[in-house]
Amino acid sequence: MFGSIENFSNNTALEDENNYQMTYEEICSFSSNLNLLISKRSLILALCSNTIESIVGYISFIKNKTVPILVDHSQPQDAILKLKKLYEPEFVWMPKQKLEYFQNFEIVYSFKNYILIDLKSTSKSNLNENLALLLTTSGSTGSPKLVRLTYKNLSSNAESIIDYLKISKKDIFVKYHDIPNKNFTGPF
């Protein structure tokens, strides 16, 4: 899905509100470094925020065929720990300020304000090869449920967005702005 980003290597891919920029080449390099630490098909609890760190983590997980569980980083600690206990991920990708949630585990990678924690999980995930990511939803009972998305789902969704917005090869710059939305309860 992200295979062609190398073709735009020196183009700016992301820019944050502080004018920090990342090129596609830097994202690919970041992804390669992360890939050395995480086995394919590992399950990763990804605490998502509107930051470059969160975005490049997500891209890297999908590109490297690991499976993130996307969770809003502002979820209460007990909800995050419940997901950890229930799904037994091997790693957590999260903002540094959430370190207190996982104090007894090793930080194996750090990038700006995000860290990768190795949970030393004793159970290895046996994940379907088509599974790309898991999204949280409360379900009708209020207990955490996960929605499964395949690589084909993600690709079809991306193609639909490209068609609808009429995105072309010239439209390769993504300007990031943190726009607060108090009504949004999704994974980001």
Short mmCIF file of N, CA and C in Angstrom, two decimals:
data_model
loop_
_atom_site.label_atom_id
_atom_site.label_comp_id
_atom_site.label_asym_id
_atom_site.label_seq_id
_atom_site.Cartn_x
_atom_site.Cartn_y
_atom_site.Cartn_z
N MET A 1 0.79 -1.19 0.00
CA MET A 1 0.00 0.00 0.00
C MET A 1 0.84 1.26 0.00
N PHE A 2 1.91 1.29 0.80
CA PHE A 2 2.78 2.46 0.83
C PHE A 2 4.04 2.23 0.00
N GLY A 3 4.03 1.21 -0.83
CA GLY A 3 5.21 0.84 -1.60
C GLY A 3 5.77 1.93 -2.48
N SER A 4 4.93 2.80 -3.01
CA SER A 4 5.41 3.80 -3.97
C SER A 4 5.90 5.09 -3.32
N ILE A 5 5.88 5.20 -1.99
CA ILE A 5 6.31 6.47 -1.40
C ILE A 5 7.80 6.74 -1.63
N GLU A 6 8.56 5.68 -1.87
CA GLU A 6 9.98 5.88 -2.18
C GLU A 6 10.17 6.71 -3.45
N ASN A 7 9.20 6.69 -4.35
CA ASN A 7 9.30 7.45 -5.61
C ASN A 7 9.30 8.96 -5.39
N PHE A 8 8.90 9.41 -4.21
CA PHE A 8 8.83 10.84 -3.92
C PHE A 8 9.87 11.23 -2.87
N SER A 9 10.98 10.52 -2.81
CA SER A 9 11.92 10.53 -1.69
C SER A 9 12.22 11.90 -1.08
N ASN A 10 12.53 12.91 -1.88
CA ASN A 10 12.93 14.19 -1.31
C ASN A 10 11.78 15.17 -1.14
N ASN A 11 10.59 14.77 -1.51
CA ASN A 11 9.43 15.64 -1.35
C ASN A 11 8.97 15.64 0.12
N THR A 12 8.48 16.78 0.55
CA THR A 12 7.96 16.88 1.91
C THR A 12 6.65 16.10 2.00
N ALA A 13 6.56 15.24 2.99
CA ALA A 13 5.35 14.44 3.19
C ALA A 13 4.49 15.03 4.30
N LEU A 14 5.15 15.45 5.39
CA LEU A 14 4.42 15.95 6.56
C LEU A 14 5.10 17.20 7.10
N GLU A 15 4.30 18.08 7.63
CA GLU A 15 4.80 19.26 8.32
C GLU A 15 3.87 19.55 9.48
N ASP A 16 4.47 19.83 10.66
CA ASP A 16 3.61 20.11 11.81
C ASP A 16 3.51 21.61 12.06
N GLU A 17 2.80 21.98 13.11
CA GLU A 17 2.55 23.39 13.40
C GLU A 17 3.82 24.15 13.78
N ASN A 18 4.90 23.43 14.12
CA ASN A 18 6.19 24.05 14.43
C ASN A 18 7.13 24.06 13.23
N ASN A 19 6.58 23.75 12.05
CA ASN A 19 7.33 23.69 10.79
C ASN A 19 8.35 22.56 10.73
N TYR A 20 8.22 21.57 11.62
CA TYR A 20 9.05 20.37 11.51
C TYR A 20 8.54 19.59 10.32
N GLN A 21 9.44 19.21 9.43
CA GLN A 21 9.05 18.51 8.21
C GLN A 21 9.72 17.14 8.14
N MET A 22 9.01 16.23 7.48
CA MET A 22 9.58 14.93 7.15
C MET A 22 9.35 14.67 5.68
N THR A 23 10.41 14.20 5.01
CA THR A 23 10.28 13.82 3.61
C THR A 23 9.83 12.37 3.53
N TYR A 24 9.44 11.95 2.35
CA TYR A 24 9.07 10.55 2.16
C TYR A 24 10.27 9.64 2.43
N GLU A 25 11.46 10.09 2.05
CA GLU A 25 12.67 9.31 2.30
C GLU A 25 12.90 9.13 3.80
N GLU A 26 12.66 10.18 4.58
CA GLU A 26 12.82 10.09 6.03
C GLU A 26 11.78 9.14 6.63
N ILE A 27 10.58 9.17 6.10
CA ILE A 27 9.55 8.23 6.58
C ILE A 27 9.98 6.80 6.27
N CYS A 28 10.52 6.56 5.07
CA CYS A 28 10.98 5.21 4.70
C CYS A 28 12.13 4.77 5.60
N SER A 29 13.05 5.68 5.91
CA SER A 29 14.18 5.36 6.78
C SER A 29 13.68 5.04 8.19
N PHE A 30 12.76 5.86 8.70
CA PHE A 30 12.16 5.61 10.00
C PHE A 30 11.51 4.24 10.02
N SER A 31 10.75 3.94 8.98
CA SER A 31 10.04 2.66 8.86
C SER A 31 11.02 1.49 8.87
N SER A 32 12.12 1.63 8.14
CA SER A 32 13.14 0.57 8.11
C SER A 32 13.76 0.34 9.48
N ASN A 33 14.04 1.44 10.20
CA ASN A 33 14.62 1.33 11.55
C ASN A 33 13.64 0.64 12.50
N LEU A 34 12.40 1.01 12.42
CA LEU A 34 11.39 0.40 13.28
C LEU A 34 11.21 -1.08 12.93
N ASN A 35 11.30 -1.40 11.65
CA ASN A 35 11.15 -2.78 11.18
C ASN A 35 12.21 -3.70 11.77
N LEU A 36 13.37 -3.17 12.10
CA LEU A 36 14.44 -3.98 12.69
C LEU A 36 14.09 -4.42 14.11
N LEU A 37 13.18 -3.70 14.76
CA LEU A 37 12.83 -3.98 16.15
C LEU A 37 11.57 -4.81 16.32
N ILE A 38 10.72 -4.80 15.31
CA ILE A 38 9.41 -5.42 15.41
C ILE A 38 9.27 -6.51 14.35
N SER A 39 8.91 -7.70 14.77
CA SER A 39 8.70 -8.79 13.82
C SER A 39 7.43 -8.55 13.02
N LYS A 40 7.44 -9.04 11.78
CA LYS A 40 6.21 -9.00 10.98
C LYS A 40 5.11 -9.72 11.73
N ARG A 41 3.90 -9.23 11.55
CA ARG A 41 2.68 -9.79 12.14
C ARG A 41 2.63 -9.63 13.65
N SER A 42 3.49 -8.77 14.22
CA SER A 42 3.37 -8.45 15.64
C SER A 42 2.15 -7.59 15.85
N LEU A 43 1.57 -7.68 17.02
CA LEU A 43 0.44 -6.85 17.40
C LEU A 43 0.96 -5.69 18.23
N ILE A 44 0.56 -4.47 17.84
CA ILE A 44 1.07 -3.25 18.48
C ILE A 44 -0.10 -2.40 18.94
N LEU A 45 -0.08 -2.02 20.19
CA LEU A 45 -1.05 -1.08 20.71
C LEU A 45 -0.52 0.31 20.39
N ALA A 46 -1.21 1.04 19.50
CA ALA A 46 -0.76 2.36 19.06
C ALA A 46 -1.67 3.43 19.64
N LEU A 47 -1.13 4.22 20.56
CA LEU A 47 -1.89 5.31 21.17
C LEU A 47 -1.75 6.52 20.25
N CYS A 48 -2.79 6.80 19.51
CA CYS A 48 -2.75 7.78 18.42
C CYS A 48 -3.06 9.20 18.89
N SER A 49 -2.35 10.13 18.26
CA SER A 49 -2.58 11.55 18.48
C SER A 49 -2.38 12.27 17.15
N ASN A 50 -2.71 13.53 17.12
CA ASN A 50 -2.54 14.31 15.88
C ASN A 50 -1.11 14.85 15.80
N THR A 51 -0.16 13.93 15.63
CA THR A 51 1.25 14.30 15.57
C THR A 51 1.94 13.53 14.45
N ILE A 52 3.06 14.08 14.03
CA ILE A 52 3.86 13.39 13.02
C ILE A 52 4.31 12.03 13.54
N GLU A 53 4.69 11.96 14.81
CA GLU A 53 5.16 10.71 15.37
C GLU A 53 4.11 9.61 15.25
N SER A 54 2.88 9.96 15.57
CA SER A 54 1.79 8.99 15.48
C SER A 54 1.57 8.55 14.04
N ILE A 55 1.60 9.52 13.12
CA ILE A 55 1.37 9.22 11.70
C ILE A 55 2.46 8.32 11.13
N VAL A 56 3.73 8.66 11.39
CA VAL A 56 4.80 7.83 10.82
C VAL A 56 4.86 6.46 11.48
N GLY A 57 4.44 6.37 12.74
CA GLY A 57 4.32 5.05 13.37
C GLY A 57 3.29 4.22 12.64
N TYR A 58 2.12 4.80 12.40
CA TYR A 58 1.04 4.11 11.68
C TYR A 58 1.51 3.66 10.29
N ILE A 59 2.12 4.56 9.54
CA ILE A 59 2.61 4.22 8.20
C ILE A 59 3.60 3.07 8.29
N SER A 60 4.51 3.15 9.24
CA SER A 60 5.53 2.10 9.39
C SER A 60 4.91 0.75 9.73
N PHE A 61 3.92 0.75 10.60
CA PHE A 61 3.29 -0.52 10.98
C PHE A 61 2.63 -1.17 9.77
N ILE A 62 1.90 -0.38 8.99
CA ILE A 62 1.22 -0.92 7.81
C ILE A 62 2.26 -1.36 6.78
N LYS A 63 3.26 -0.51 6.54
CA LYS A 63 4.30 -0.82 5.55
C LYS A 63 5.07 -2.09 5.92
N ASN A 64 5.30 -2.31 7.20
CA ASN A 64 6.10 -3.45 7.66
C ASN A 64 5.27 -4.68 7.99
N LYS A 65 3.96 -4.62 7.70
CA LYS A 65 3.06 -5.76 7.91
C LYS A 65 2.95 -6.16 9.37
N THR A 66 3.07 -5.18 10.28
CA THR A 66 2.71 -5.40 11.67
C THR A 66 1.27 -4.91 11.82
N VAL A 67 0.61 -5.27 12.88
CA VAL A 67 -0.82 -4.95 13.01
C VAL A 67 -1.05 -4.04 14.21
N PRO A 68 -1.35 -2.76 13.95
CA PRO A 68 -1.63 -1.87 15.07
C PRO A 68 -3.09 -1.95 15.52
N ILE A 69 -3.28 -1.80 16.83
CA ILE A 69 -4.61 -1.54 17.39
C ILE A 69 -4.61 -0.03 17.64
N LEU A 70 -5.39 0.71 16.87
CA LEU A 70 -5.40 2.16 17.00
C LEU A 70 -6.34 2.59 18.12
N VAL A 71 -5.78 3.33 19.07
CA VAL A 71 -6.52 3.78 20.24
C VAL A 71 -6.20 5.25 20.46
N ASP A 72 -7.22 6.04 20.75
CA ASP A 72 -7.02 7.46 21.06
C ASP A 72 -6.14 7.57 22.30
N HIS A 73 -5.07 8.35 22.20
CA HIS A 73 -4.13 8.47 23.32
C HIS A 73 -4.77 9.10 24.56
N SER A 74 -5.90 9.78 24.41
CA SER A 74 -6.53 10.44 25.55
C SER A 74 -7.50 9.52 26.31
N GLN A 75 -7.58 8.26 25.90
CA GLN A 75 -8.41 7.31 26.64
C GLN A 75 -7.89 7.17 28.07
N PRO A 76 -8.76 6.91 29.02
CA PRO A 76 -8.31 6.74 30.41
C PRO A 76 -7.34 5.56 30.54
N GLN A 77 -6.46 5.67 31.51
CA GLN A 77 -5.45 4.63 31.73
C GLN A 77 -6.08 3.26 31.90
N ASP A 78 -7.17 3.15 32.65
CA ASP A 78 -7.76 1.82 32.87
C ASP A 78 -8.28 1.22 31.57
N ALA A 79 -8.79 2.04 30.65
CA ALA A 79 -9.27 1.52 29.36
C ALA A 79 -8.10 1.01 28.51
N ILE A 80 -6.99 1.74 28.53
CA ILE A 80 -5.80 1.33 27.76
C ILE A 80 -5.23 0.03 28.34
N LEU A 81 -5.14 -0.04 29.65
CA LEU A 81 -4.60 -1.25 30.28
C LEU A 81 -5.53 -2.44 30.10
N LYS A 82 -6.82 -2.19 30.01
CA LYS A 82 -7.78 -3.27 29.74
C LYS A 82 -7.55 -3.85 28.35
N LEU A 83 -7.30 -2.98 27.37
CA LEU A 83 -7.01 -3.44 26.00
C LEU A 83 -5.71 -4.23 25.98
N LYS A 84 -4.71 -3.76 26.71
CA LYS A 84 -3.43 -4.48 26.79
C LYS A 84 -3.63 -5.88 27.34
N LYS A 85 -4.39 -5.98 28.41
CA LYS A 85 -4.63 -7.28 29.03
C LYS A 85 -5.45 -8.20 28.13
N LEU A 86 -6.46 -7.64 27.49
CA LEU A 86 -7.37 -8.43 26.66
C LEU A 86 -6.72 -8.95 25.38
N TYR A 87 -5.92 -8.10 24.70
CA TYR A 87 -5.38 -8.47 23.38
C TYR A 87 -3.90 -8.85 23.39
N GLU A 88 -3.20 -8.62 24.49
CA GLU A 88 -1.81 -9.03 24.67
C GLU A 88 -0.89 -8.62 23.52
N PRO A 89 -0.81 -7.32 23.20
CA PRO A 89 0.10 -6.88 22.13
C PRO A 89 1.56 -7.07 22.56
N GLU A 90 2.43 -7.17 21.57
CA GLU A 90 3.86 -7.32 21.87
C GLU A 90 4.52 -5.98 22.17
N PHE A 91 3.98 -4.89 21.60
CA PHE A 91 4.57 -3.56 21.74
C PHE A 91 3.49 -2.51 21.95
N VAL A 92 3.93 -1.35 22.47
CA VAL A 92 3.07 -0.16 22.55
C VAL A 92 3.83 1.00 21.92
N TRP A 93 3.18 1.73 21.02
CA TRP A 93 3.70 2.96 20.41
C TRP A 93 2.88 4.09 21.02
N MET A 94 3.55 4.98 21.77
CA MET A 94 2.77 5.94 22.54
C MET A 94 3.54 7.22 22.84
N PRO A 95 2.80 8.28 23.18
CA PRO A 95 3.46 9.51 23.62
C PRO A 95 4.25 9.27 24.91
N LYS A 96 5.39 9.93 25.03
CA LYS A 96 6.24 9.75 26.21
C LYS A 96 5.51 10.06 27.51
N GLN A 97 4.58 11.01 27.46
CA GLN A 97 3.90 11.39 28.70
C GLN A 97 3.00 10.28 29.25
N LYS A 98 2.79 9.21 28.49
CA LYS A 98 1.99 8.07 28.96
C LYS A 98 2.87 6.96 29.54
N LEU A 99 4.15 7.22 29.69
CA LEU A 99 5.10 6.20 30.16
C LEU A 99 4.67 5.59 31.50
N GLU A 100 4.03 6.37 32.34
CA GLU A 100 3.60 5.85 33.65
C GLU A 100 2.68 4.64 33.52
N TYR A 101 2.01 4.50 32.38
CA TYR A 101 1.11 3.37 32.16
C TYR A 101 1.89 2.05 32.03
N PHE A 102 3.14 2.17 31.58
CA PHE A 102 3.94 0.97 31.28
C PHE A 102 5.35 1.11 31.87
N GLN A 103 5.46 1.50 33.11
CA GLN A 103 6.74 1.78 33.76
C GLN A 103 7.68 0.59 33.83
N ASN A 104 7.16 -0.59 33.93
CA ASN A 104 8.00 -1.76 34.16
C ASN A 104 8.48 -2.43 32.88
N PHE A 105 8.35 -1.73 31.76
CA PHE A 105 8.75 -2.30 30.48
C PHE A 105 9.84 -1.47 29.83
N GLU A 106 10.55 -2.09 28.90
CA GLU A 106 11.71 -1.47 28.27
C GLU A 106 11.32 -0.59 27.08
N ILE A 107 11.89 0.61 27.05
CA ILE A 107 11.78 1.49 25.90
C ILE A 107 12.82 1.01 24.89
N VAL A 108 12.38 0.61 23.70
CA VAL A 108 13.32 0.10 22.70
C VAL A 108 13.54 1.07 21.55
N TYR A 109 12.74 2.13 21.48
CA TYR A 109 12.90 3.11 20.41
C TYR A 109 12.24 4.41 20.84
N SER A 110 12.83 5.51 20.42
CA SER A 110 12.27 6.82 20.73
C SER A 110 12.37 7.71 19.51
N PHE A 111 11.31 8.45 19.24
CA PHE A 111 11.29 9.40 18.13
C PHE A 111 10.49 10.62 18.56
N LYS A 112 11.19 11.74 18.67
CA LYS A 112 10.57 12.98 19.14
C LYS A 112 9.80 12.71 20.44
N ASN A 113 8.51 12.87 20.44
CA ASN A 113 7.72 12.70 21.67
C ASN A 113 7.03 11.34 21.78
N TYR A 114 7.47 10.38 20.99
CA TYR A 114 6.87 9.04 21.04
C TYR A 114 7.92 8.00 21.38
N ILE A 115 7.47 6.92 22.00
CA ILE A 115 8.36 5.82 22.36
C ILE A 115 7.71 4.49 22.00
N LEU A 116 8.56 3.51 21.74
CA LEU A 116 8.12 2.14 21.50
C LEU A 116 8.52 1.32 22.72
N ILE A 117 7.53 0.70 23.35
CA ILE A 117 7.74 -0.12 24.54
C ILE A 117 7.60 -1.59 24.16
N ASP A 118 8.58 -2.39 24.54
CA ASP A 118 8.50 -3.84 24.36
C ASP A 118 7.83 -4.42 25.59
N LEU A 119 6.67 -5.03 25.40
CA LEU A 119 5.90 -5.58 26.52
C LEU A 119 6.36 -6.98 26.91
N LYS A 120 7.33 -7.50 26.19
CA LYS A 120 7.86 -8.85 26.49
C LYS A 120 6.74 -9.86 26.61
N SER A 121 5.81 -9.74 25.69
CA SER A 121 4.63 -10.61 25.71
C SER A 121 5.05 -12.06 25.52
N THR A 122 4.49 -12.92 26.33
CA THR A 122 4.81 -14.34 26.21
C THR A 122 3.96 -15.01 25.15
N SER A 123 2.88 -14.37 24.75
CA SER A 123 2.04 -14.95 23.69
C SER A 123 2.35 -14.24 22.38
N LYS A 124 2.64 -15.00 21.37
CA LYS A 124 2.89 -14.45 20.05
C LYS A 124 1.60 -14.44 19.26
N SER A 125 1.38 -13.34 18.57
CA SER A 125 0.14 -13.20 17.80
C SER A 125 0.14 -14.14 16.61
N ASN A 126 -0.99 -14.78 16.38
CA ASN A 126 -1.18 -15.60 15.20
C ASN A 126 -2.23 -14.88 14.36
N LEU A 127 -1.77 -13.87 13.61
CA LEU A 127 -2.68 -12.98 12.90
C LEU A 127 -2.82 -13.37 11.44
N ASN A 128 -4.02 -13.26 10.94
CA ASN A 128 -4.29 -13.52 9.53
C ASN A 128 -3.41 -12.61 8.67
N GLU A 129 -2.85 -13.16 7.61
CA GLU A 129 -1.95 -12.40 6.72
C GLU A 129 -2.63 -11.20 6.05
N ASN A 130 -3.95 -11.22 5.93
CA ASN A 130 -4.67 -10.11 5.29
C ASN A 130 -5.02 -8.99 6.26
N LEU A 131 -4.89 -9.24 7.56
CA LEU A 131 -5.26 -8.25 8.56
C LEU A 131 -4.25 -7.11 8.58
N ALA A 132 -4.74 -5.87 8.40
CA ALA A 132 -3.86 -4.71 8.37
C ALA A 132 -3.88 -3.93 9.68
N LEU A 133 -5.07 -3.71 10.24
CA LEU A 133 -5.17 -2.95 11.47
C LEU A 133 -6.47 -3.25 12.19
N LEU A 134 -6.49 -2.85 13.44
CA LEU A 134 -7.67 -3.02 14.28
C LEU A 134 -8.07 -1.67 14.85
N LEU A 135 -9.35 -1.33 14.72
CA LEU A 135 -9.88 -0.07 15.24
C LEU A 135 -10.76 -0.37 16.43
N THR A 136 -10.69 0.47 17.44
CA THR A 136 -11.52 0.26 18.62
C THR A 136 -12.91 0.86 18.42
N THR A 137 -13.87 0.21 19.00
CA THR A 137 -15.25 0.69 19.06
C THR A 137 -15.83 0.20 20.37
N SER A 138 -16.77 0.91 20.91
CA SER A 138 -17.33 0.49 22.19
C SER A 138 -18.29 -0.68 22.02
N GLY A 139 -18.83 -0.85 20.82
CA GLY A 139 -19.82 -1.91 20.63
C GLY A 139 -21.11 -1.53 21.33
N SER A 140 -22.10 -2.34 21.20
CA SER A 140 -23.41 -2.01 21.79
C SER A 140 -23.45 -2.25 23.29
N THR A 141 -22.48 -3.01 23.81
CA THR A 141 -22.50 -3.32 25.24
C THR A 141 -21.62 -2.38 26.05
N GLY A 142 -20.86 -1.54 25.39
CA GLY A 142 -19.96 -0.64 26.10
C GLY A 142 -18.61 -1.25 26.39
N SER A 143 -18.42 -2.55 26.16
CA SER A 143 -17.12 -3.16 26.36
C SER A 143 -16.33 -3.05 25.06
N PRO A 144 -14.99 -2.99 25.16
CA PRO A 144 -14.18 -2.76 23.97
C PRO A 144 -14.30 -3.87 22.93
N LYS A 145 -14.49 -3.47 21.72
CA LYS A 145 -14.53 -4.37 20.57
C LYS A 145 -13.55 -3.83 19.54
N LEU A 146 -13.11 -4.70 18.66
CA LEU A 146 -12.20 -4.27 17.60
C LEU A 146 -12.82 -4.55 16.24
N VAL A 147 -12.67 -3.58 15.35
CA VAL A 147 -13.09 -3.74 13.97
C VAL A 147 -11.85 -4.11 13.17
N ARG A 148 -11.93 -5.18 12.40
CA ARG A 148 -10.80 -5.67 11.62
C ARG A 148 -10.83 -5.06 10.22
N LEU A 149 -9.69 -4.53 9.77
CA LEU A 149 -9.56 -4.02 8.42
C LEU A 149 -8.40 -4.73 7.73
N THR A 150 -8.63 -5.10 6.48
CA THR A 150 -7.61 -5.78 5.70
C THR A 150 -6.81 -4.76 4.88
N TYR A 151 -5.72 -5.22 4.30
CA TYR A 151 -4.94 -4.35 3.41
C TYR A 151 -5.79 -3.93 2.22
N LYS A 152 -6.62 -4.83 1.74
CA LYS A 152 -7.51 -4.49 0.64
C LYS A 152 -8.51 -3.41 1.05
N ASN A 153 -9.06 -3.50 2.27
CA ASN A 153 -9.95 -2.45 2.79
C ASN A 153 -9.25 -1.09 2.78
N LEU A 154 -8.03 -1.05 3.30
CA LEU A 154 -7.29 0.21 3.38
C LEU A 154 -6.99 0.76 1.99
N SER A 155 -6.58 -0.10 1.10
CA SER A 155 -6.27 0.32 -0.27
C SER A 155 -7.50 0.85 -0.98
N SER A 156 -8.62 0.15 -0.85
CA SER A 156 -9.87 0.60 -1.48
C SER A 156 -10.31 1.94 -0.91
N ASN A 157 -10.17 2.10 0.39
CA ASN A 157 -10.53 3.36 1.03
C ASN A 157 -9.64 4.50 0.52
N ALA A 158 -8.34 4.26 0.44
CA ALA A 158 -7.41 5.28 -0.05
C ALA A 158 -7.73 5.65 -1.50
N GLU A 159 -8.01 4.65 -2.34
CA GLU A 159 -8.36 4.92 -3.73
C GLU A 159 -9.64 5.74 -3.84
N SER A 160 -10.62 5.46 -3.00
CA SER A 160 -11.87 6.23 -3.01
C SER A 160 -11.62 7.68 -2.62
N ILE A 161 -10.78 7.89 -1.61
CA ILE A 161 -10.45 9.26 -1.19
C ILE A 161 -9.71 9.99 -2.30
N ILE A 162 -8.76 9.33 -2.93
CA ILE A 162 -7.99 9.93 -4.03
C ILE A 162 -8.93 10.33 -5.16
N ASP A 163 -9.85 9.44 -5.52
CA ASP A 163 -10.81 9.73 -6.58
C ASP A 163 -11.72 10.90 -6.20
N TYR A 164 -12.27 10.86 -5.00
CA TYR A 164 -13.22 11.88 -4.56
C TYR A 164 -12.57 13.26 -4.48
N LEU A 165 -11.34 13.31 -3.94
CA LEU A 165 -10.65 14.60 -3.79
C LEU A 165 -9.84 14.99 -5.02
N LYS A 166 -9.83 14.11 -6.02
CA LYS A 166 -9.09 14.34 -7.26
C LYS A 166 -7.61 14.65 -6.98
N ILE A 167 -7.02 13.82 -6.15
CA ILE A 167 -5.61 13.96 -5.80
C ILE A 167 -4.76 13.44 -6.94
N SER A 168 -3.75 14.22 -7.31
CA SER A 168 -2.85 13.82 -8.39
C SER A 168 -1.43 13.69 -7.86
N LYS A 169 -0.50 13.29 -8.72
CA LYS A 169 0.90 13.16 -8.33
C LYS A 169 1.50 14.49 -7.90
N LYS A 170 0.92 15.58 -8.34
CA LYS A 170 1.39 16.91 -7.93
C LYS A 170 1.01 17.21 -6.48
N ASP A 171 -0.01 16.56 -5.97
CA ASP A 171 -0.51 16.81 -4.62
C ASP A 171 0.16 15.87 -3.63
N ILE A 172 1.44 16.10 -3.40
CA ILE A 172 2.19 15.19 -2.54
C ILE A 172 2.54 15.81 -1.20
N PHE A 173 2.17 17.03 -0.96
CA PHE A 173 2.48 17.71 0.28
C PHE A 173 1.28 17.66 1.20
N VAL A 174 1.51 17.21 2.41
CA VAL A 174 0.45 17.15 3.40
C VAL A 174 0.80 18.13 4.50
N LYS A 175 -0.01 19.15 4.69
CA LYS A 175 0.21 20.12 5.76
C LYS A 175 -0.58 19.66 6.97
N TYR A 176 0.07 19.49 8.08
CA TYR A 176 -0.57 19.02 9.29
C TYR A 176 -0.92 20.22 10.17
N HIS A 177 -2.12 20.24 10.68
CA HIS A 177 -2.54 21.21 11.69
C HIS A 177 -3.33 20.47 12.75
N ASP A 178 -3.08 20.81 14.01
CA ASP A 178 -3.85 20.22 15.09
C ASP A 178 -5.12 21.03 15.27
N ILE A 179 -6.21 20.49 14.79
CA ILE A 179 -7.50 21.17 14.88
C ILE A 179 -8.32 20.45 15.92
N PRO A 180 -8.48 21.07 17.10
CA PRO A 180 -9.24 20.38 18.13
C PRO A 180 -10.70 20.18 17.72
N ASN A 181 -11.21 19.01 18.02
CA ASN A 181 -12.60 18.71 17.74
C ASN A 181 -13.14 17.96 18.94
N LYS A 182 -13.80 18.67 19.81
CA LYS A 182 -14.29 18.09 21.06
C LYS A 182 -15.36 17.02 20.83
N ASN A 183 -16.00 17.01 19.65
CA ASN A 183 -17.08 16.06 19.40
C ASN A 183 -16.59 14.75 18.81
N PHE A 184 -15.33 14.69 18.41
CA PHE A 184 -14.83 13.48 17.75
C PHE A 184 -14.42 12.46 18.80
N THR A 185 -14.87 11.24 18.66
CA THR A 185 -14.52 10.19 19.62
C THR A 185 -13.81 9.02 18.96
N GLY A 186 -13.33 9.20 17.73
CA GLY A 186 -12.69 8.12 17.00
C GLY A 186 -11.29 7.82 17.50
N PRO A 187 -10.56 6.98 16.76
CA PRO A 187 -9.26 6.51 17.23
C PRO A 187 -8.17 7.56 17.21
N PHE A 188 -8.38 8.71 16.58
CA PHE A 188 -7.34 9.74 16.55
C PHE A 188 -7.75 10.89 17.39
#
